[in-house]
Coordinates of C-alpha atoms and ligand atoms in Angstrom, one line a residue:
Chain M
M18 CA 0.1 -0.2 -0.3
I19 CA 1.6 3.7 -1.0
S20 CA 1.2 5.8 2.0
I21 CA 2.7 8.5 -0.1
D22 CA 2.8 10.1 -3.1
V23 CA 4.2 12.8 -4.7
K24 CA 3.9 13.8 -8.5
G25 CA 5.7 16.7 -10.6
L26 CA 5.9 18.8 -6.8
S27 CA 7.1 22.5 -7.0
K28 CA 6.7 25.6 -4.7
N29 CA 8.1 28.4 -5.7
Y30 CA 7.4 31.5 -3.2
Q31 CA 7.0 35.7 -4.3
I32 CA 9.0 37.7 -1.9
A33 CA 8.8 41.0 -2.0
E34 CA 12.6 43.0 -2.7
K35 CA 13.3 45.9 -0.7
E36 CA 16.7 47.9 -1.6
P37 CA 17.3 49.8 2.0
G38 CA 17.4 53.3 3.0
L39 CA 14.6 55.5 2.7
R40 CA 14.7 55.8 -1.0
G41 CA 14.5 51.9 -1.2
S42 CA 11.8 51.9 1.6
L43 CA 9.7 54.3 -0.4
K44 CA 10.0 53.0 -3.6
Y45 CA 8.9 49.5 -2.0
L46 CA 5.7 51.9 -1.0
F47 CA 4.4 52.0 -4.7
L48 CA 7.0 49.7 -6.9
R49 CA 6.5 46.5 -5.7
T50 CA 9.8 44.6 -7.0
S51 CA 8.8 41.0 -6.7
R52 CA 11.5 37.8 -7.0
E53 CA 10.2 34.4 -7.7
V54 CA 12.2 31.3 -5.4
K55 CA 12.1 27.7 -6.6
A56 CA 11.8 26.2 -4.1
V57 CA 10.8 22.7 -5.1
Q58 CA 11.6 22.2 -8.7
G59 CA 8.9 19.2 -10.0
I60 CA 9.8 16.1 -7.6
N61 CA 8.3 12.5 -7.9
F62 CA 8.5 9.8 -5.1
S63 CA 6.2 7.4 -3.7
I64 CA 6.6 5.7 0.0
N65 CA 5.0 2.9 1.3
E66 CA 3.1 2.3 4.2
G67 CA 5.5 1.4 7.2
E68 CA 8.5 2.6 6.0
M69 CA 11.4 5.1 7.2
V70 CA 12.3 7.2 4.8
G71 CA 15.3 9.8 5.0
F72 CA 14.9 12.9 3.9
I73 CA 18.7 14.4 3.8
G74 CA 20.2 17.4 1.7
P75 CA 21.9 20.8 2.3
N76 CA 20.7 24.3 4.2
G77 CA 17.9 25.9 1.6
A78 CA 17.6 22.7 -0.5
G79 CA 13.8 22.6 0.2
K80 CA 13.2 19.8 3.0
T81 CA 11.1 21.9 5.4
T82 CA 9.2 23.2 2.3
T83 CA 8.9 19.7 0.9
L84 CA 7.6 18.8 4.3
K85 CA 5.0 21.5 5.0
M86 CA 3.1 20.3 1.9
L87 CA 2.8 16.7 2.6
C88 CA 1.2 17.8 5.4
G89 CA -0.9 20.3 4.1
L90 CA 0.2 23.7 6.2
I91 CA 1.3 24.8 2.6
H92 CA 0.2 24.5 -0.9
P93 CA 1.8 23.4 -3.7
S94 CA 2.4 25.9 -6.4
S95 CA 1.8 22.8 -9.4
G96 CA 1.5 19.3 -8.5
L97 CA -0.3 16.3 -6.7
I98 CA -0.1 15.0 -3.5
S99 CA -1.4 12.0 -1.4
V100 CA -0.5 10.7 2.1
A101 CA -2.6 7.9 4.0
G102 CA -5.7 8.5 0.8
Y103 CA -6.0 12.0 0.8
K104 CA -5.7 15.9 -0.6
P105 CA -3.5 17.3 2.0
Q106 CA -4.2 20.9 1.1
R107 CA -7.7 20.4 2.0
R108 CA -6.8 19.3 5.6
S109 CA -10.3 17.3 6.3
P110 CA -9.9 16.0 10.1
K111 CA -10.3 12.9 9.3
F112 CA -6.9 13.6 7.3
L113 CA -5.6 15.8 11.0
R114 CA -6.2 12.5 12.7
K115 CA -3.4 10.6 10.4
I116 CA -0.2 12.6 10.3
T117 CA 1.9 14.7 12.9
L118 CA 4.4 16.8 11.8
V119 CA 7.0 17.1 14.3
M120 CA 9.2 20.1 13.6
G121 CA 13.0 19.9 15.9
Q122 CA 12.3 24.5 16.1
K123 CA 9.7 25.1 16.5
Q124 CA 7.3 23.9 19.3
Q125 CA 4.3 23.4 20.4
L126 CA 4.2 22.8 24.2
I127 CA 3.0 25.2 26.7
W128 CA 6.3 27.0 28.1
D129 CA 5.1 27.3 31.6
L130 CA 2.7 25.1 32.1
P131 CA 3.5 20.8 32.6
P132 CA 4.5 18.4 29.8
I133 CA 1.2 16.6 30.8
E134 CA -1.4 19.5 30.7
S135 CA -1.0 20.5 27.1
L136 CA -1.0 16.5 26.7
L137 CA -5.1 16.6 27.4
V138 CA -5.5 19.4 26.1
N139 CA -4.4 17.5 22.8
A140 CA -6.3 14.4 24.1
A141 CA -9.4 16.1 24.3
I142 CA -8.9 17.9 20.9
Y143 CA -8.9 14.6 19.3
G144 CA -11.6 12.7 21.0
I145 CA -9.2 10.3 23.5
S146 CA -11.2 8.9 25.8
E147 CA -9.6 9.6 30.1
S148 CA -8.3 6.0 31.0
E149 CA -7.3 5.9 27.1
T150 CA -5.1 8.9 27.5
K151 CA -3.7 7.5 30.3
R152 CA -2.7 4.4 28.8
R153 CA -1.6 5.8 25.7
I154 CA 0.9 8.6 27.9
K155 CA 2.0 5.5 29.9
N156 CA 2.6 3.8 26.7
L157 CA 4.9 6.2 25.0
G158 CA 6.5 7.5 27.9
E159 CA 8.0 4.4 29.0
M160 CA 9.4 4.8 25.1
L161 CA 10.4 7.5 25.2
E162 CA 11.7 7.5 29.4
L163 CA 9.6 10.5 29.7
D164 CA 7.8 10.0 33.6
D165 CA 7.9 13.0 36.5
E166 CA 9.3 15.3 33.8
L167 CA 5.7 15.7 32.4
Y168 CA 4.4 16.7 35.5
R169 CA 7.3 20.2 35.6
P170 CA 6.8 23.3 33.6
V171 CA 8.3 22.8 30.1
R172 CA 10.1 25.5 31.1
K173 CA 12.1 23.5 33.8
L174 CA 13.1 20.9 31.4
S175 CA 16.3 19.9 29.4
L176 CA 16.5 20.1 25.5
G177 CA 15.9 16.8 25.3
Q178 CA 14.0 16.2 27.8
R179 CA 11.5 18.6 25.7
M180 CA 12.1 17.3 22.1
K181 CA 11.5 13.9 23.9
A182 CA 8.0 15.3 25.2
E183 CA 7.2 17.0 22.4
L184 CA 7.4 14.2 20.5
L185 CA 4.7 12.2 22.5
A186 CA 2.5 15.5 22.8
S187 CA 2.3 14.7 18.5
L188 CA 1.9 11.1 19.5
L189 CA -1.1 11.3 21.2
H190 CA -3.4 10.3 18.5
L191 CA -1.3 7.9 17.4
P192 CA -0.6 8.9 13.5
S193 CA 0.0 6.4 11.4
V194 CA 2.1 8.5 8.5
L195 CA 5.1 11.0 10.9
F196 CA 7.2 13.7 8.9
L197 CA 9.7 14.6 11.4
D198 CA 11.9 17.6 10.5
E199 CA 15.3 17.6 12.1
P200 CA 14.3 15.8 15.7
T201 CA 17.6 15.3 17.0
L202 CA 18.3 19.3 16.5
G203 CA 20.4 20.6 19.0
L204 CA 20.5 17.0 21.2
D205 CA 23.6 15.3 22.8
V206 CA 24.4 12.1 21.4
N207 CA 22.7 9.9 23.7
S208 CA 19.6 11.8 23.7
Q209 CA 19.8 11.3 19.8
I210 CA 19.9 7.8 20.2
R211 CA 17.8 7.8 22.9
V212 CA 14.5 9.5 20.4
R213 CA 16.0 8.1 17.4
D214 CA 15.1 3.9 19.2
F215 CA 11.7 5.6 19.8
L216 CA 11.3 6.2 16.5
L217 CA 12.2 2.7 15.6
E218 CA 10.3 1.2 17.9
Y219 CA 7.2 3.2 17.1
N220 CA 7.2 2.4 13.4
R221 CA 7.5 -1.1 14.3
K222 CA 4.2 -1.1 16.6
Y223 CA 2.2 1.1 15.2
G224 CA 3.5 0.0 11.3
A225 CA 3.8 3.4 10.7
T226 CA 5.4 5.4 7.7
I227 CA 8.0 7.7 8.9
F228 CA 9.5 10.2 6.6
L229 CA 12.1 12.5 8.8
T230 CA 14.8 15.1 7.6
S231 CA 18.2 15.3 9.9
H232 CA 21.5 16.6 9.3
Y233 CA 23.1 14.2 11.6
M234 CA 23.7 10.9 8.8
A235 CA 23.6 8.6 12.2
D236 CA 20.2 9.6 12.6
I237 CA 19.6 8.3 8.1
T238 CA 21.6 5.4 8.6
S239 CA 20.4 4.0 12.1
L240 CA 16.9 4.2 10.9
C241 CA 16.2 4.3 6.6
E242 CA 17.0 1.8 4.1
R243 CA 15.9 4.5 2.1
V244 CA 16.9 7.7 1.4
L245 CA 16.0 10.8 -0.6
V246 CA 18.6 13.1 -1.8
L247 CA 17.8 16.8 -2.6
H248 CA 19.1 19.4 -3.9
K249 CA 18.5 22.8 -5.3
G250 CA 14.9 22.2 -5.4
N251 CA 15.8 18.6 -7.1
L252 CA 15.7 15.4 -5.9
F253 CA 19.3 13.9 -6.5
H254 CA 18.7 11.0 -5.6
D255 CA 16.6 7.7 -4.9
G256 CA 17.3 4.4 -2.9
S257 CA 19.1 3.0 -1.0
M258 CA 21.9 4.6 1.0
A259 CA 24.9 2.2 -0.5
S260 CA 23.4 2.9 -3.9
L261 CA 24.3 6.7 -2.8
T262 CA 27.1 5.7 -1.4
E263 CA 28.4 4.3 -5.3
K264 CA 26.6 7.3 -7.2
L265 CA 28.7 9.6 -5.1
T266 CA 31.8 8.0 -5.3
P267 CA 33.6 5.4 -8.0
Y268 CA 36.5 4.1 -5.4
R269 CA 36.0 2.0 -2.5
S270 CA 38.8 2.5 0.6
V271 CA 41.1 -0.9 1.1
K272 CA 43.3 -0.8 3.8
I273 CA 46.6 -3.2 3.9
E274 CA 49.2 -3.9 6.7
F275 CA 52.0 -6.3 5.7
S276 CA 53.5 -8.4 7.5
N277 CA 56.9 -7.5 5.9
L278 CA 58.8 -4.0 3.9
Y279 CA 57.6 -3.7 0.5
P280 CA 58.4 -1.2 -2.4
L281 CA 55.9 1.0 -2.6
S282 CA 55.3 1.7 -6.3
E283 CA 54.3 -2.3 -6.3
F284 CA 50.9 -1.0 -5.0
R285 CA 50.5 1.8 -8.0
K286 CA 48.7 -0.1 -10.2
Y287 CA 45.4 -2.0 -7.1
G288 CA 44.7 2.1 -7.3
S289 CA 45.6 5.3 -6.5
I290 CA 47.8 5.8 -3.1
H291 CA 45.9 7.6 -0.6
E292 CA 47.8 6.9 2.9
S293 CA 50.7 5.0 3.8
N294 CA 53.6 3.7 5.5
D295 CA 56.1 1.1 6.3
H296 CA 53.8 -1.8 7.3
Y297 CA 50.9 0.1 6.0
V298 CA 49.2 1.4 2.5
H299 CA 45.4 3.1 2.4
L300 CA 44.6 2.4 -1.4
L301 CA 41.0 3.6 -3.6
I302 CA 40.6 1.3 -5.4
P303 CA 37.8 1.2 -8.7
R304 CA 34.7 -0.4 -7.1
E305 CA 35.1 -3.2 -9.6
R306 CA 38.4 -3.8 -9.0
V307 CA 38.1 -4.4 -5.5
I308 CA 38.0 -7.8 -5.6
P309 CA 40.2 -9.5 -8.1
N310 CA 42.9 -6.6 -7.0
I311 CA 42.3 -7.9 -3.6
S312 CA 42.8 -11.6 -3.7
E313 CA 46.0 -10.7 -6.3
I314 CA 47.1 -8.5 -2.9
L315 CA 46.1 -12.2 -0.3
E316 CA 48.4 -14.4 -3.0
K317 CA 51.7 -12.5 -4.1
Y318 CA 52.3 -10.7 -0.5
S319 CA 51.7 -11.6 4.0
V320 CA 49.0 -9.8 4.6
T321 CA 47.9 -9.0 8.1
D322 CA 45.1 -7.2 8.6
L323 CA 42.4 -5.6 6.2
E324 CA 39.8 -3.6 6.0
I325 CA 37.4 -2.7 3.2
K326 CA 35.4 0.0 3.3
D327 CA 33.1 2.6 2.0
P328 CA 34.7 6.5 2.5
P329 CA 32.5 8.1 5.2
I330 CA 28.2 9.2 3.7
E331 CA 29.2 12.9 5.5
N332 CA 32.0 13.5 3.7
L333 CA 31.0 12.5 0.6
I334 CA 27.8 14.6 1.1
S335 CA 29.2 17.6 2.1
R336 CA 31.9 17.2 -1.3
L337 CA 29.3 16.9 -3.4
F338 CA 27.3 19.6 -2.2
L339 CA 30.6 22.0 -1.8
K340 CA 31.8 20.9 -5.6
D341 CA 27.7 22.3 -6.7
S342 CA 28.1 25.6 -5.0
K343 CA 31.5 26.4 -6.4
K344 CA 30.1 26.0 -9.4
Chain L
M7 CA -27.8 12.1 12.4
S8 CA -28.7 13.5 15.0
N9 CA -27.2 11.6 17.3
K10 CA -23.8 11.7 15.0
Y11 CA -24.4 15.6 16.2
S12 CA -24.3 14.7 19.6
L13 CA -21.6 13.3 19.8
R14 CA -19.7 15.7 18.1
L15 CA -21.1 17.7 20.1
R16 CA -20.2 15.9 23.3
K17 CA -16.2 15.8 21.9
F18 CA -16.9 20.0 21.4
I19 CA -17.4 19.8 24.8
L20 CA -14.5 18.0 26.3
A21 CA -12.7 19.8 24.3
A22 CA -13.2 22.8 25.0
R23 CA -13.3 21.5 28.8
A24 CA -9.7 21.2 28.6
I25 CA -8.5 24.3 27.2
L26 CA -10.8 25.8 29.8
I27 CA -9.2 23.5 32.7
A28 CA -4.9 23.8 30.8
Q29 CA -5.8 27.5 30.6
Y30 CA -6.4 28.4 33.6
S31 CA -3.9 26.5 34.9
L32 CA -1.8 29.0 33.5
M33 CA -3.5 32.2 34.6
I34 CA -3.0 30.4 37.9
E35 CA 0.3 30.1 36.9
Y36 CA 0.6 34.1 36.4
R37 CA -1.6 35.2 39.7
A38 CA 1.0 38.1 39.9
E39 CA -0.3 39.0 36.4
I40 CA -3.5 39.3 36.9
V41 CA -3.5 41.0 39.2
L42 CA -2.1 44.1 37.5
W43 CA -4.3 43.3 34.7
A44 CA -7.2 43.8 37.2
L45 CA -5.7 46.9 38.4
S46 CA -5.2 48.1 35.0
G47 CA -8.8 48.1 34.5
L48 CA -9.2 50.7 37.2
L49 CA -10.2 53.8 35.4
P50 CA -14.1 53.6 35.7
L51 CA -12.8 53.9 39.8
I52 CA -10.3 56.7 38.7
M53 CA -12.9 58.4 36.1
L54 CA -15.6 57.8 39.6
A55 CA -13.4 59.8 41.9
L56 CA -12.8 62.5 39.0
W57 CA -16.1 63.4 38.3
Q58 CA -17.4 63.4 41.8
E59 CA -15.1 66.1 42.7
S60 CA -16.3 68.0 39.7
Q61 CA -20.1 67.1 39.3
S62 CA -20.5 70.5 36.9
S63 CA -22.1 69.0 33.0
I64 CA -23.4 66.0 34.0
S65 CA -25.6 66.7 36.5
S66 CA -28.8 67.5 34.7
I67 CA -28.5 63.7 33.5
F68 CA -27.2 61.8 35.9
S69 CA -27.4 62.5 40.0
R70 CA -24.8 61.8 41.8
D71 CA -25.8 58.4 43.5
N72 CA -26.6 57.4 39.8
L73 CA -23.2 58.2 38.7
S74 CA -20.7 56.7 41.0
R75 CA -23.5 53.3 40.1
Y76 CA -22.6 53.5 36.6
F77 CA -18.7 54.1 37.2
I78 CA -18.9 50.9 39.0
S79 CA -20.5 48.6 36.6
A80 CA -18.4 50.5 33.9
F81 CA -15.8 48.8 36.1
I82 CA -17.5 45.7 36.4
V83 CA -18.5 45.1 32.4
R84 CA -14.6 45.9 31.5
Q85 CA -13.2 43.6 34.0
F86 CA -14.3 40.7 31.8
T87 CA -14.7 42.2 28.9
A88 CA -10.6 42.4 28.7
V89 CA -9.3 41.1 25.4
W90 CA -5.3 40.2 23.6
V91 CA -6.4 38.0 21.6
M92 CA -4.4 40.2 18.9
V93 CA -1.3 40.3 20.5
T94 CA -1.7 36.2 21.6
F95 CA -2.5 35.6 17.7
E96 CA 0.5 37.7 17.2
E97 CA 3.1 36.0 19.3
D98 CA 1.7 32.2 18.1
T99 CA 2.2 33.1 14.0
I100 CA 5.8 34.7 14.6
E101 CA 7.0 31.9 17.3
G102 CA 5.4 28.9 15.0
R103 CA 3.1 27.7 17.1
M104 CA 0.3 28.0 14.3
A105 CA 1.4 25.6 12.5
P106 CA 0.8 22.9 14.6
Y107 CA -2.6 24.5 16.1
L108 CA -3.3 23.9 12.3
L109 CA -2.8 21.1 12.2
Q110 CA -5.5 19.7 14.3
P111 CA -9.3 18.9 14.3
I112 CA -9.9 21.7 15.7
A113 CA -10.4 25.7 14.2
P114 CA -6.9 27.8 16.1
F115 CA -9.6 30.4 17.1
W116 CA -11.8 28.2 19.3
R117 CA -8.5 27.9 21.6
Y118 CA -8.4 31.6 21.8
Y119 CA -11.9 32.3 22.2
L120 CA -11.9 29.5 25.3
S121 CA -8.5 30.5 26.8
H122 CA -10.8 34.3 27.5
I123 CA -13.0 32.6 29.1
A124 CA -10.4 31.0 30.9
E125 CA -9.0 33.7 32.5
Q126 CA -12.2 36.4 32.7
I127 CA -13.6 33.1 35.1
S128 CA -9.9 33.2 37.0
R129 CA -10.9 37.0 37.8
I130 CA -14.1 36.8 39.4
P131 CA -12.5 36.0 42.6
I132 CA -10.3 39.1 42.3
V133 CA -13.1 41.4 41.1
I134 CA -15.2 40.4 44.0
L135 CA -12.8 40.9 46.9
M136 CA -12.0 44.5 45.1
L137 CA -15.4 45.1 45.1
I138 CA -16.0 44.4 48.6
I139 CA -12.9 46.5 49.6
L140 CA -14.1 49.4 47.9
I141 CA -18.1 49.4 49.7
L142 CA -16.0 49.3 53.1
F143 CA -14.2 52.1 52.4
S144 CA -17.5 54.3 51.3
P145 CA -20.3 51.9 52.2
N146 CA -22.2 54.7 50.9
L147 CA -21.1 53.9 47.5
F148 CA -23.3 50.6 47.6
W149 CA -27.0 49.3 46.5
M150 CA -28.5 46.3 46.0
P151 CA -29.4 45.7 41.7
G152 CA -32.4 44.3 41.3
L153 CA -32.4 40.6 39.6
K154 CA -33.8 41.0 36.5
D155 CA -31.1 43.7 35.8
V156 CA -28.5 41.6 37.4
V157 CA -29.4 38.3 34.4
M158 CA -30.2 40.9 31.8
G159 CA -26.5 42.9 32.6
L160 CA -24.6 39.6 32.5
I161 CA -26.1 38.8 29.3
A162 CA -25.3 42.3 27.8
I163 CA -21.8 41.6 29.4
Y164 CA -20.8 38.2 27.6
L165 CA -22.4 39.5 23.8
A166 CA -20.5 42.6 24.7
F167 CA -17.6 40.4 25.6
S168 CA -18.1 39.0 22.3
V169 CA -18.7 42.0 19.8
R170 CA -15.6 42.7 21.1
F171 CA -13.0 39.2 20.5
M172 CA -14.7 39.2 17.1
L173 CA -13.6 43.3 16.3
H174 CA -10.6 41.4 18.1
W175 CA -10.1 38.6 16.3
N176 CA -10.8 40.7 12.9
F177 CA -7.8 43.0 12.7
S178 CA -5.7 39.6 13.8
M179 CA -6.3 38.7 10.8
L180 CA -4.0 40.7 9.6
C181 CA -0.9 39.1 11.3
F182 CA -1.7 36.8 8.0
W183 CA -1.0 40.2 5.6
T184 CA 2.0 41.9 7.7
E185 CA 4.6 41.5 10.1
R186 CA 3.3 43.7 13.2
S187 CA -0.3 43.6 14.0
S188 CA -0.2 44.3 17.1
S189 CA 0.4 47.9 16.8
V190 CA -3.1 47.9 15.7
E191 CA -4.4 47.0 19.0
R192 CA -2.8 50.0 20.1
L193 CA -5.2 52.1 17.5
L194 CA -8.4 50.2 18.2
M195 CA -8.3 51.8 21.6
I196 CA -8.1 55.2 21.1
P197 CA -12.2 54.7 20.0
Y198 CA -12.1 51.9 22.7
L199 CA -11.5 55.1 24.7
F200 CA -13.6 57.9 24.1
L201 CA -16.7 56.4 22.2
S202 CA -17.2 53.2 25.0
G203 CA -17.7 55.6 28.1
L204 CA -14.9 55.0 29.9
L205 CA -14.0 58.5 30.8
A206 CA -17.6 59.9 30.4
P207 CA -20.9 58.2 30.2
I208 CA -21.5 58.8 26.2
D209 CA -25.2 61.0 27.3
S210 CA -23.0 64.0 28.8
F211 CA -21.4 63.9 24.7
P212 CA -22.7 66.9 22.7
A213 CA -25.2 65.3 20.1
F214 CA -23.1 64.9 17.5
I215 CA -20.6 63.4 18.9
K216 CA -23.5 61.2 20.5
S217 CA -25.0 60.1 17.5
F218 CA -21.6 59.5 15.2
A219 CA -20.9 57.4 18.4
L220 CA -24.2 55.5 18.9
F221 CA -23.0 54.4 14.7
T222 CA -19.9 52.2 15.8
P223 CA -19.6 49.0 18.0
F224 CA -17.5 50.5 21.3
P225 CA -20.8 52.4 23.0
Y226 CA -22.9 48.9 23.1
I227 CA -19.0 46.8 24.7
L228 CA -19.2 49.0 27.5
Y229 CA -22.2 52.1 28.1
Y230 CA -25.1 50.3 27.8
P231 CA -24.3 47.0 29.6
S232 CA -23.2 49.6 32.2
K233 CA -25.9 51.4 32.2
I234 CA -28.2 48.3 32.8
I235 CA -25.9 46.7 35.1
A236 CA -26.4 50.0 36.9
G237 CA -30.3 50.1 37.0
L238 CA -30.5 53.4 34.8
E239 CA -33.6 54.4 32.0
V240 CA -32.3 52.5 29.2
N241 CA -33.9 50.3 26.6
T242 CA -32.4 46.5 27.3
L243 CA -34.3 45.2 24.4
S244 CA -32.6 47.5 21.8
V245 CA -29.3 47.4 23.2
L246 CA -29.7 43.2 23.8
M247 CA -30.2 43.0 19.4
T248 CA -27.3 46.2 19.0
L249 CA -24.9 43.6 20.3
L250 CA -25.7 40.7 18.2
F251 CA -26.1 43.0 15.2
W252 CA -22.8 43.7 15.5
L253 CA -21.3 40.2 17.1
T254 CA -23.4 38.6 14.0
L255 CA -21.3 40.9 11.0
F256 CA -18.2 40.7 13.0
T257 CA -18.8 36.9 13.3
C258 CA -19.2 37.1 9.0
T259 CA -16.0 39.2 8.6
G260 CA -14.0 37.6 10.7
R261 CA -14.6 34.5 8.8
L262 CA -14.2 35.5 5.7
L263 CA -10.9 37.6 6.4
W264 CA -9.7 33.8 8.1
H265 CA -10.6 31.6 4.5
F266 CA -8.2 34.4 2.9
G267 CA -5.2 35.1 5.5
L268 CA -5.2 31.1 5.3
K269 CA -5.2 30.9 1.9
R270 CA -2.6 33.9 1.8
Y271 CA -0.4 31.8 4.6
S272 CA -1.1 28.1 2.4
A273 CA 1.3 30.6 -0.1
M274 CA 3.6 31.4 1.5
G275 CA 4.4 30.0 4.4
S276 CA 5.4 31.0 7.7
Ligands
LIG427 N1 8.1 31.7 3.3 C1 9.2 31.7 2.4 N2 9.2 33.0 1.4 C2 10.1 32.9 0.9 N3 10.7 32.3 1.1 C3 11.5 31.0 1.7 C4 10.1 31.1 2.5 N4 9.7 29.3 3.6 C5 11.1 29.1 2.4 N5 11.7 29.9 1.6 C6 13.2 29.5 0.6 O1 13.0 28.4 -0.1 C7 14.0 27.6 0.5 C8 13.9 26.6 0.8 O2 13.6 26.5 2.0 P1 13.5 25.3 3.3 O3 13.6 25.6 4.5 O4 12.9 24.3 2.5 O5 15.4 24.6 2.9 P2 15.2 23.9 4.2 O6 15.9 22.3 2.8 O7 14.6 23.1 4.3 O8 16.5 23.8 4.6 P3 17.2 24.1 6.0 O9 18.3 22.4 6.0 O10 18.0 25.1 6.4 O11 15.8 23.7 6.9 C9 14.8 28.1 0.7 O12 15.9 29.2 -0.4 C10 14.3 29.8 1.2 O13 15.3 30.6 2.2
LIG428 MG1 14.5 23.3 7.2

């Protein structure tokens, strides 16, 4: 079953431009010039029920804009969206009960009240019975390791506790489609892991579709088999993490340690030498040559240790976007 | 069919109750601010003191007793018709809380409306306390209002509050078009100050100003409800009907503005 279906989705923002100074202000009053920002430019993808998909890209790529369109907060300039069988921009109550949007940088909990009060308001708004509300708060609270934090004013909670309470408030109606915009923003490594584990458990328990953006690659690699890469409003990649790495670099990194000393020049024919010292060489070998070259090396030389890896994905992606922005 | 509606109504009432309770605990958090708020509504009592010193021009229309009753009633009406929706609406829009509110299956309007009602409920004990203190200091200000005046007065207060709320709600919609809309609130304050009867009874105004004021909703928000409570001579039915008229008008325009504002929000993002 397809949960999210997107066809030819675009969003242009009109921005009024104002020159600085008095002249600019006067001009702005009478002759407004506006510029169009093409935030999202005709993207296509579909996501199955229960899938967890990562959505990455550099700042300003259009990720938040896409998420806002998917949950019906803003209307697309063109294109079609279907989420859980509904047209999001109609924002029908039935649709709203099925989804949630969590934004790391924007919070819905009332600052001066304990989270429990906001939770009870949400429960009433979604028409959840009292006993059911209690049960859900207990269950989700256990999954999130939240307990008496729910009874302290939000302003007295740490960032991590606040984010977890925020998640609890956004999930009380047990939505089946989750849009998460940087849910781990600003959290320390432990809290990041806790939030990740929670999302994984929620996905397993309720079969929910999860679509999340993050600038922390660990969020994506540990949760999502599939990743969409957005770059300047265009979809650069849609597929597995492995295929993304393949696409980004034709090489694999191979580190070899030897028991004897060999002349470095002998290894040139296997790949480019990235690093080396007496008993060690770090080669970048073209993907299709990795197996034949390594078997040859193992035959010819006395190897004590061997490591084959993809270069770290963060480096690859940031290199790609850097290259692109220089162009 | 009717069953479905009664179920929906029940759900709505439950949601309303939860919002009221949360807002009420927020108000308890802020007790100090509430006291300040209530005190800032003391203007009618100050006016009472001022007018009693120099009761020259009004005395033809208002006897000394009636004048003090009027200002005490105006104090009560003002306490229960306080509206600050423009401030919170702007905050919620700028700070991004509007987004989650829009994604919940209840119109954001009800959050604001109900939180005002909750605040007013939390004011009741404070206002009663202030009235008791006032009477203790000058017992001659006390009068026993008639039951009919009290009932009609309460209805008028509720309608006046709703009219004022809807008026401000209309202007809150400006948030969708401009960044700063709460400065408009100060603009609304001026006609309210002069045309509502806060500073002086409308009947003491020159005829042309009075007839102008009567074309606006302001006298009905404060002056006439106060007169009803004070037991002064007033056509209660026509006051209530006029309030209903303004309420209907502002509700219609408010819905229209919300519709177009939301359209703009959907196009521009936040
Ligand atoms: N409300 C708006 N009005 C005008 N332009 C906007 C608006 N919101 C976003 N933009 C522009 O659209 C583009 C995409 O922004 P968006 O917030 O979707 O990026 P993002 O991928 O979420 O970036 P980040 O990683 O920094 O969160 C940017 O150029 C941004 O300046
Ligand atoms: Mg973003």
